[in-house]
Amino acid sequence: MLKIFHDKDADLDVLKNKTIAIIGYGSQGAGQAQNLHDSGLDVVVGVRENGESWSQVKSDGLAVMSIADAAIKGDLVQMLIPDEIQSTIYYSEVAPHMSSGKTLCFSHGFNIHYNQIVPPKDVDVIMVAPKGPGFLVRRTYTEGIGVPALLAIYQDATGRAWDTGMAYAKGIGATRAGVLETTFKEETETDLFGEQVDLCGGCTSMIKASFETLVEAGYQPEVAYFETLHELKLIVDLIHEGGLSKMWYYVSNTAEYGGLTVGPKIINEQSRQAMKEALRRIQSGEFAREFILEGRANKPVLNALERQENEHPVEKVGKEIRAMMPWLKKD
Ligand code: NDP
Ligand code: MG
């Protein structure tokens, strides 16, 4: 049975009299830093001096300083800048100050797992990864709930890495919801797989392919948009709330029968082979290498693909249709 850790399994005192340096004040940085501060811990935030985050940290009433100064002060240094710049910033600003016995922390395992950051042997290396965006990490904390998180220990130099991780998880409110143990390998590889195959990659490709199929067959793009994109949210919300069975219960018998019999023909043996191949490229490091080199080359492929995506007919139609539904606009 999977063990889920709660408040009683964590001791906040492990981080009392220690300084937590949050590097970056974006989605996760802002959420985690404010929660830790409100939990009574000593938090400093390291951001670049000319950036937007600097004044945001100040107006939120937290201690702001350069990334290097935060790394000097921090007994625990939490890396919350975008994954693709973490390695550069780590080596130039953070690494010189990772003295023996400190803790290096992440919310995603990519840079450690794929050796973009190789920390010294005498520091603890841990991951506390909230399973939700930063604004939700913050909002649920203020509501007394918290977002669940994954905890992983990569390197335990002090023998206290687990306790430190649990204390951090408690500080951000995650132990109120529940903390699961994982490894850097599992978190990184499953995260990449999920975003490529289901969440971001598979889902958008399914929308475009089904939309194109209807439009090519002569149906109106506006009607196709409703059926292949707009209604997805309704279905996903039901699945999210109550699993597949809640969704099957709420849709019509026609939708249930058609969905259960035709679905496996769409995500068929060929699709499963493609999923296995995507997983293989993640496990072998090929995807990581491709993405890292793409970043070094200033993202030519990503920029081109973003442009093509914006120009897709489903996006054009979508703008018109969504203008009819102003209530969709949030945040
Ligand atoms: P963001 O993109 O929100 O980070 C923005 C922060 O990074 C800002 O403070 C920004 O400062 C700083 N920054 C950006 N570029 C640079 C640079 N070149 N040099 C110095 N600072 C820079 O990051 P996220 O919060 O999305 O992600 C942080 C980590 O959390 C990642 O490892 C991610 O995988 C992980 N994670 C993210 C989740 C999410 O929901 N977003 C969920 C779970 C994990 P400035 O204002 O100066 O530009
Ligand atoms: Mg993810």
GROMACS .gro file of C-alpha atoms and ligand atoms in nm:
model
  380
    1MET     CA    1   0.000   0.000   0.000
    2LEU     CA    2   0.121   0.345  -0.093
    3LYS     CA    3   0.202   0.551   0.214
    4ILE     CA    4   0.069   0.904   0.226
    5PHE     CA    5   0.242   1.142   0.468
    6HIS     CA    6   0.053   1.410   0.660
    7ASP     CA    7   0.115   1.694   0.909
    8LYS     CA    8   0.186   1.452   1.194
    9ASP     CA    9   0.471   1.294   0.993
   10ALA     CA   10   0.653   1.625   0.954
   11ASP     CA   11   0.833   1.849   1.203
   12LEU     CA   12   0.855   2.215   1.106
   13ASP     CA   13   1.122   2.269   1.373
   14VAL     CA   14   1.374   2.097   1.144
   15LEU     CA   15   1.377   2.423   0.947
   16LYS     CA   16   1.360   2.660   1.246
   17ASN     CA   17   1.680   2.865   1.278
   18LYS     CA   18   1.756   2.785   0.915
   19THR     CA   19   1.721   3.017   0.619
   20ILE     CA   20   1.530   2.908   0.312
   21ALA     CA   21   1.644   3.072  -0.011
   22ILE     CA   22   1.381   3.066  -0.285
   23ILE     CA   23   1.548   3.125  -0.622
   24GLY     CA   24   1.292   3.274  -0.860
   25TYR     CA   25   0.957   3.434  -0.785
   26GLY     CA   26   0.729   3.312  -1.062
   27SER     CA   27   0.443   3.067  -1.037
   28GLN     CA   28   0.600   2.828  -0.783
   29GLY     CA   29   0.847   3.072  -0.628
   30ALA     CA   30   0.582   3.320  -0.518
   31GLY     CA   31   0.345   3.053  -0.390
   32GLN     CA   32   0.604   2.851  -0.200
   33ALA     CA   33   0.791   3.153  -0.057
   34GLN     CA   34   0.477   3.317   0.083
   35ASN     CA   35   0.351   2.992   0.235
   36LEU     CA   36   0.685   2.917   0.401
   37HIS     CA   37   0.697   3.273   0.537
   38ASP     CA   38   0.344   3.246   0.675
   39SER     CA   39   0.444   2.914   0.835
   40GLY     CA   40   0.690   3.115   1.044
   41LEU     CA   41   1.006   3.015   0.860
   42ASP     CA   42   1.293   3.243   0.762
   43VAL     CA   43   1.263   3.302   0.387
   44VAL     CA   44   1.478   3.506   0.152
   45VAL     CA   45   1.407   3.537  -0.219
   46GLY     CA   46   1.682   3.554  -0.480
   47VAL     CA   47   1.596   3.712  -0.815
   48ARG     CA   48   1.781   3.911  -1.078
   49GLU     CA   49   1.815   4.278  -0.994
   50ASN     CA   50   1.664   4.424  -1.311
   51GLY     CA   51   1.376   4.179  -1.340
   52GLU     CA   52   1.005   4.215  -1.273
   53SER     CA   53   1.010   3.977  -0.981
   54TRP     CA   54   1.230   4.203  -0.771
   55SER     CA   55   0.960   4.463  -0.705
   56GLN     CA   56   0.695   4.191  -0.669
   57VAL     CA   57   0.888   4.026  -0.386
   58LYS     CA   58   0.924   4.365  -0.218
   59SER     CA   59   0.556   4.452  -0.245
   60ASP     CA   60   0.470   4.109  -0.104
   61GLY     CA   61   0.682   4.201   0.198
   62LEU     CA   62   0.952   3.935   0.167
   63ALA     CA   63   1.330   3.979   0.181
   64VAL     CA   64   1.465   4.027  -0.171
   65MET     CA   65   1.829   3.999  -0.281
   66SER     CA   66   2.046   3.881  -0.568
   67ILE     CA   67   2.045   3.511  -0.648
   68ALA     CA   68   2.405   3.476  -0.529
   69ASP     CA   69   2.330   3.653  -0.199
   70ALA     CA   70   2.028   3.431  -0.142
   71ALA     CA   71   2.241   3.124  -0.212
   72ILE     CA   72   2.495   3.248   0.043
   73LYS     CA   73   2.225   3.296   0.309
   74GLY     CA   74   2.023   2.987   0.237
   75ASP     CA   75   2.075   2.667   0.433
   76LEU     CA   76   1.818   2.527   0.193
   77VAL     CA   77   1.823   2.660  -0.163
   78GLN     CA   78   1.508   2.594  -0.366
   79MET     CA   79   1.550   2.633  -0.744
   80LEU     CA   80   1.228   2.783  -0.884
   81ILE     CA   81   1.336   2.947  -1.208
   82PRO     CA   82   1.245   2.791  -1.546
   83ASP     CA   83   1.401   2.447  -1.595
   84GLU     CA   84   1.592   2.541  -1.909
   85ILE     CA   85   1.794   2.816  -1.736
   86GLN     CA   86   1.847   2.642  -1.402
   87SER     CA   87   2.179   2.485  -1.497
   88THR     CA   88   2.338   2.812  -1.615
   89ILE     CA   89   2.216   3.008  -1.312
   90TYR     CA   90   2.309   2.725  -1.076
   91TYR     CA   91   2.672   2.713  -1.192
   92SER     CA   92   2.722   3.091  -1.206
   93GLU     CA   93   2.532   3.205  -0.894
   94VAL     CA   94   2.448   2.913  -0.667
   95ALA     CA   95   2.714   2.640  -0.689
   96PRO     CA   96   2.996   2.848  -0.534
   97HIS     CA   97   2.786   2.876  -0.217
   98MET     CA   98   2.662   2.518  -0.181
   99SER     CA   99   2.884   2.444   0.114
  100SER     CA  100   2.887   2.116   0.303
  101GLY     CA  101   2.563   2.019   0.476
  102LYS     CA  102   2.332   2.254   0.286
  103THR     CA  103   2.023   2.136   0.103
  104LEU     CA  104   1.961   2.185  -0.268
  105CYS     CA  105   1.593   2.156  -0.351
  106PHE     CA  106   1.384   2.135  -0.668
  107SER     CA  107   1.018   2.112  -0.768
  108HIS     CA  108   1.097   1.913  -1.082
  109GLY     CA  109   1.365   1.650  -1.133
  110PHE     CA  110   1.474   1.728  -1.489
  111ASN     CA  111   1.807   1.899  -1.426
  112ILE     CA  112   1.927   1.649  -1.167
  113HIS     CA  113   1.801   1.340  -1.346
  114TYR     CA  114   1.956   1.438  -1.678
  115ASN     CA  115   2.281   1.560  -1.517
  116GLN     CA  116   2.243   1.925  -1.615
  117ILE     CA  117   2.315   2.006  -1.252
  118VAL     CA  118   2.565   1.787  -1.068
  119PRO     CA  119   2.570   1.901  -0.704
  120PRO     CA  120   2.863   1.840  -0.470
  121LYS     CA  121   2.854   1.509  -0.280
  122ASP     CA  122   2.834   1.670   0.063
  123VAL     CA  123   2.498   1.848   0.019
  124ASP     CA  124   2.150   1.702   0.045
  125VAL     CA  125   1.953   1.702  -0.280
  126ILE     CA  126   1.577   1.677  -0.252
  127MET     CA  127   1.261   1.748  -0.447
  128VAL     CA  128   0.933   1.882  -0.315
  129ALA     CA  129   0.699   1.902  -0.611
  130PRO     CA  130   0.350   2.041  -0.553
  131LYS     CA  131   0.097   1.880  -0.784
  132GLY     CA  132  -0.060   2.208  -0.885
  133PRO     CA  133   0.028   2.554  -1.017
  134GLY     CA  134   0.175   2.816  -0.784
  135PHE     CA  135  -0.141   3.022  -0.747
  136LEU     CA  136  -0.324   2.712  -0.622
  137VAL     CA  137  -0.037   2.630  -0.383
  138ARG     CA  138  -0.089   2.977  -0.239
  139ARG     CA  139  -0.469   2.992  -0.244
  140THR     CA  140  -0.526   2.653  -0.087
  141TYR     CA  141  -0.270   2.735   0.184
  142THR     CA  142  -0.462   3.049   0.282
  143GLU     CA  143  -0.780   2.839   0.285
  144GLY     CA  144  -0.618   2.589   0.521
  145ILE     CA  145  -0.610   2.300   0.275
  146GLY     CA  146  -0.291   2.271   0.070
  147VAL     CA  147  -0.198   2.103  -0.258
  148PRO     CA  148  -0.061   1.744  -0.249
  149ALA     CA  149   0.309   1.709  -0.328
  150LEU     CA  150   0.569   1.453  -0.424
  151LEU     CA  151   0.884   1.421  -0.214
  152ALA     CA  152   1.205   1.261  -0.341
  153ILE     CA  153   1.552   1.227  -0.196
  154TYR     CA  154   1.835   1.213  -0.451
  155GLN     CA  155   2.127   1.256  -0.218
  156ASP     CA  156   2.129   1.230   0.163
  157ALA     CA  157   2.464   1.362   0.279
  158THR     CA  158   2.352   1.469   0.626
  159GLY     CA  159   2.120   1.180   0.708
  160ARG     CA  160   1.844   1.438   0.759
  161ALA     CA  161   1.732   1.491   0.398
  162TRP     CA  162   1.395   1.321   0.449
  163ASP     CA  163   1.311   1.524   0.761
  164THR     CA  164   1.415   1.844   0.585
  165GLY     CA  165   1.196   1.758   0.286
  166MET     CA  166   0.897   1.677   0.505
  167ALA     CA  167   0.943   2.003   0.699
  168TYR     CA  168   0.955   2.196   0.371
  169ALA     CA  169   0.644   2.016   0.249
  170LYS     CA  170   0.471   2.109   0.573
  171GLY     CA  171   0.585   2.469   0.538
  172ILE     CA  172   0.418   2.505   0.199
  173GLY     CA  173   0.103   2.333   0.327
  174ALA     CA  174   0.140   2.012   0.126
  175THR     CA  175   0.125   1.774   0.425
  176ARG     CA  176  -0.229   1.900   0.497
  177ALA     CA  177  -0.334   1.740   0.169
  178GLY     CA  178  -0.083   1.454   0.163
  179VAL     CA  179   0.271   1.387   0.046
  180LEU     CA  180   0.376   1.087  -0.165
  181GLU     CA  181   0.729   0.956  -0.197
  182THR     CA  182   0.884   0.926  -0.540
  183THR     CA  183   1.228   0.935  -0.702
  184PHE     CA  184   1.380   1.199  -0.929
  185LYS     CA  185   1.376   0.940  -1.209
  186GLU     CA  186   1.009   0.852  -1.166
  187GLU     CA  187   0.891   1.211  -1.128
  188THR     CA  188   1.090   1.336  -1.426
  189GLU     CA  189   1.010   1.055  -1.666
  190THR     CA  190   0.641   1.029  -1.583
  191ASP     CA  191   0.603   1.408  -1.594
  192LEU     CA  192   0.756   1.426  -1.942
  193PHE     CA  193   0.553   1.126  -2.057
  194GLY     CA  194   0.226   1.273  -1.930
  195GLU     CA  195   0.278   1.611  -2.090
  196GLN     CA  196   0.389   1.465  -2.422
  197VAL     CA  197   0.144   1.179  -2.458
  198ASP     CA  198  -0.175   1.293  -2.280
  199LEU     CA  199  -0.195   1.640  -2.144
  200CYS     CA  200  -0.027   1.872  -2.387
  201GLY     CA  201   0.079   1.663  -2.686
  202GLY     CA  202  -0.180   1.390  -2.722
  203CYS     CA  203  -0.474   1.609  -2.634
  204THR     CA  204  -0.396   1.893  -2.876
  205SER     CA  205  -0.314   1.651  -3.158
  206MET     CA  206  -0.643   1.472  -3.100
  207ILE     CA  207  -0.832   1.802  -3.115
  208LYS     CA  208  -0.661   1.912  -3.437
  209ALA     CA  209  -0.694   1.575  -3.610
  210SER     CA  210  -1.063   1.534  -3.526
  211PHE     CA  211  -1.138   1.897  -3.616
  212GLU     CA  212  -0.959   1.860  -3.950
  213THR     CA  213  -1.143   1.535  -4.022
  214LEU     CA  214  -1.482   1.703  -3.982
  215VAL     CA  215  -1.387   2.019  -4.174
  216GLU     CA  216  -1.229   1.819  -4.460
  217ALA     CA  217  -1.554   1.621  -4.482
  218GLY     CA  218  -1.741   1.948  -4.541
  219TYR     CA  219  -1.884   2.025  -4.198
  220GLN     CA  220  -1.881   2.384  -4.072
  221PRO     CA  221  -1.564   2.469  -3.876
  222GLU     CA  222  -1.771   2.645  -3.608
  223VAL     CA  223  -1.976   2.334  -3.541
  224ALA     CA  224  -1.663   2.119  -3.554
  225TYR     CA  225  -1.502   2.348  -3.296
  226PHE     CA  226  -1.784   2.293  -3.048
  227GLU     CA  227  -1.775   1.916  -3.087
  228THR     CA  228  -1.398   1.857  -3.087
  229LEU     CA  229  -1.262   2.129  -2.858
  230HIS     CA  230  -1.520   2.322  -2.660
  231GLU     CA  231  -1.694   2.023  -2.505
  232LEU     CA  232  -1.371   1.863  -2.396
  233LYS     CA  233  -1.374   2.066  -2.075
  234LEU     CA  234  -1.709   1.929  -1.966
  235ILE     CA  235  -1.582   1.574  -2.008
  236VAL     CA  236  -1.246   1.638  -1.843
  237ASP     CA  237  -1.413   1.811  -1.547
  238LEU     CA  238  -1.633   1.505  -1.487
  239ILE     CA  239  -1.334   1.270  -1.512
  240HIS     CA  240  -1.132   1.496  -1.282
  241GLU     CA  241  -1.409   1.502  -1.019
  242GLY     CA  242  -1.515   1.141  -1.020
  243GLY     CA  243  -1.303   0.933  -1.250
  244LEU     CA  244  -1.401   0.771  -1.578
  245SER     CA  245  -1.716   0.616  -1.431
  246LYS     CA  246  -1.862   0.952  -1.326
  247MET     CA  247  -1.819   1.078  -1.681
  248TRP     CA  248  -1.975   0.764  -1.836
  249TYR     CA  249  -2.265   0.799  -1.592
  250TYR     CA  250  -2.341   1.157  -1.692
  251VAL     CA  251  -2.314   1.132  -2.071
  252SER     CA  252  -2.593   0.982  -2.281
  253ASN     CA  253  -2.612   0.609  -2.348
  254THR     CA  254  -2.532   0.685  -2.712
  255ALA     CA  255  -2.215   0.868  -2.610
  256GLU     CA  256  -2.125   0.593  -2.365
  257TYR     CA  257  -2.170   0.309  -2.613
  258GLY     CA  258  -1.997   0.496  -2.898
  259GLY     CA  259  -1.716   0.611  -2.676
  260LEU     CA  260  -1.644   0.271  -2.524
  261THR     CA  261  -1.653   0.085  -2.856
  262VAL     CA  262  -1.482   0.338  -3.086
  263GLY     CA  263  -1.229   0.493  -2.844
  264PRO     CA  264  -0.994   0.191  -2.852
  265LYS     CA  265  -0.997   0.202  -3.233
  266ILE     CA  266  -0.869   0.561  -3.221
  267ILE     CA  267  -0.605   0.506  -2.954
  268ASN     CA  268  -0.514   0.175  -3.113
  269GLU     CA  269  -0.213  -0.056  -3.125
  270GLN     CA  270  -0.025   0.192  -3.343
  271SER     CA  271  -0.088   0.470  -3.089
  272ARG     CA  272   0.035   0.243  -2.809
  273GLN     CA  273   0.354   0.175  -3.005
  274ALA     CA  274   0.400   0.551  -3.045
  275MET     CA  275   0.352   0.596  -2.668
  276LYS     CA  276   0.616   0.330  -2.599
  277GLU     CA  277   0.853   0.504  -2.837
  278ALA     CA  278   0.793   0.840  -2.663
  279LEU     CA  279   0.868   0.672  -2.329
  280ARG     CA  280   1.180   0.508  -2.469
  281ARG     CA  281   1.313   0.846  -2.588
  282ILE     CA  282   1.244   0.992  -2.242
  283GLN     CA  283   1.416   0.703  -2.063
  284SER     CA  284   1.717   0.703  -2.294
  285GLY     CA  285   1.774   1.077  -2.249
  286GLU     CA  286   1.719   1.143  -2.620
  287PHE     CA  287   1.429   1.378  -2.558
  288ALA     CA  288   1.624   1.565  -2.290
  289ARG     CA  289   1.923   1.607  -2.520
  290GLU     CA  290   1.700   1.731  -2.802
  291PHE     CA  291   1.527   1.983  -2.576
  292ILE     CA  292   1.851   2.109  -2.419
  293LEU     CA  293   2.017   2.156  -2.760
  294GLU     CA  294   1.700   2.327  -2.886
  295GLY     CA  295   1.741   2.577  -2.600
  296ARG     CA  296   2.111   2.632  -2.678
  297ALA     CA  297   2.014   2.704  -3.040
  298ASN     CA  298   1.766   2.971  -2.924
  299LYS     CA  299   1.456   2.754  -2.978
  300PRO     CA  300   1.417   2.763  -3.359
  301VAL     CA  301   1.191   2.457  -3.371
  302LEU     CA  302   0.979   2.564  -3.075
  303ASN     CA  303   0.927   2.911  -3.223
  304ALA     CA  304   0.827   2.768  -3.561
  305LEU     CA  305   0.587   2.518  -3.405
  306GLU     CA  306   0.429   2.786  -3.186
  307ARG     CA  307   0.369   2.999  -3.494
  308GLN     CA  308   0.215   2.710  -3.686
  309GLU     CA  309  -0.006   2.624  -3.390
  310ASN     CA  310  -0.132   2.984  -3.368
  311GLU     CA  311  -0.217   2.977  -3.737
  312HIS     CA  312  -0.415   2.653  -3.719
  313PRO     CA  313  -0.779   2.696  -3.836
  314VAL     CA  314  -0.909   2.566  -3.502
  315GLU     CA  315  -0.746   2.868  -3.337
  316LYS     CA  316  -0.903   3.113  -3.583
  317VAL     CA  317  -1.249   2.966  -3.541
  318GLY     CA  318  -1.194   2.942  -3.169
  319LYS     CA  319  -1.142   3.316  -3.131
  320GLU     CA  320  -1.472   3.387  -3.305
  321ILE     CA  321  -1.667   3.128  -3.110
  322ARG     CA  322  -1.523   3.223  -2.773
  323ALA     CA  323  -1.617   3.587  -2.837
  324MET     CA  324  -1.980   3.463  -2.822
  325MET     CA  325  -1.915   3.331  -2.472
  326PRO     CA  326  -1.759   3.616  -2.273
  327TRP     CA  327  -1.811   3.423  -1.951
  328LEU     CA  328  -1.530   3.189  -2.057
  329LYS     CA  329  -1.276   3.466  -1.995
  330LYS     CA  330  -1.107   3.418  -1.662
  331ASP     CA  331  -0.774   3.529  -1.513
  332NDP     P1  332   0.844   3.056  -1.377
  332NDP     O1  333   0.859   3.056  -1.525
  332NDP     O2  334   0.717   3.108  -1.322
  332NDP     O3  335   0.970   3.139  -1.315
  332NDP     C1  336   0.976   3.274  -1.326
  332NDP     C2  337   1.087   3.324  -1.236
  332NDP     O4  338   1.214   3.290  -1.293
  332NDP     C3  339   1.081   3.473  -1.219
  332NDP     O5  340   1.116   3.508  -1.089
  332NDP     C4  341   1.186   3.520  -1.318
  332NDP     O6  342   1.246   3.639  -1.278
  332NDP     C5  343   1.289   3.409  -1.308
  332NDP     N1  344   1.371   3.405  -1.428
  332NDP     C6  345   1.331   3.380  -1.555
  332NDP     N2  346   1.434   3.385  -1.639
  332NDP     C7  347   1.541   3.415  -1.564
  332NDP     C8  348   1.680   3.435  -1.594
  332NDP     N3  349   1.727   3.425  -1.718
  332NDP     N4  350   1.763   3.465  -1.492
  332NDP     C9  351   1.718   3.476  -1.365
  332NDP     N5  352   1.589   3.457  -1.331
  332NDP    C10  353   1.502   3.428  -1.429
  332NDP     O7  354   0.879   2.912  -1.320
  332NDP     P2  355   0.777   2.805  -1.260
  332NDP     O8  356   0.735   2.850  -1.125
  332NDP     O9  357   0.674   2.770  -1.361
  332NDP    O10  358   0.873   2.678  -1.247
  332NDP    C11  359   0.973   2.671  -1.148
  332NDP    C12  360   1.005   2.527  -1.120
  332NDP    O11  361   0.890   2.465  -1.065
  332NDP    C13  362   1.041   2.445  -1.244
  332NDP    O12  363   1.136   2.349  -1.207
  332NDP    C14  364   0.910   2.377  -1.280
  332NDP    O13  365   0.928   2.255  -1.351
  332NDP    C15  366   0.856   2.350  -1.142
  332NDP     N6  367   0.710   2.331  -1.134
  332NDP    C16  368   0.628   2.424  -1.189
  332NDP    C17  369   0.491   2.411  -1.178
  332NDP    C18  370   0.400   2.518  -1.228
  332NDP    O14  371   0.281   2.506  -1.204
  332NDP     N7  372   0.445   2.622  -1.296
  332NDP    C19  373   0.430   2.293  -1.112
  332NDP    C20  374   0.527   2.206  -1.049
  332NDP    C21  375   0.662   2.224  -1.064
  332NDP     P3  376   1.219   3.780  -1.356
  332NDP    O15  377   1.092   3.835  -1.303
  332NDP    O16  378   1.338   3.860  -1.319
  332NDP    O17  379   1.210   3.746  -1.502
  333MG      MG  380   0.372   1.772  -1.467
   0.00000   0.00000   0.00000
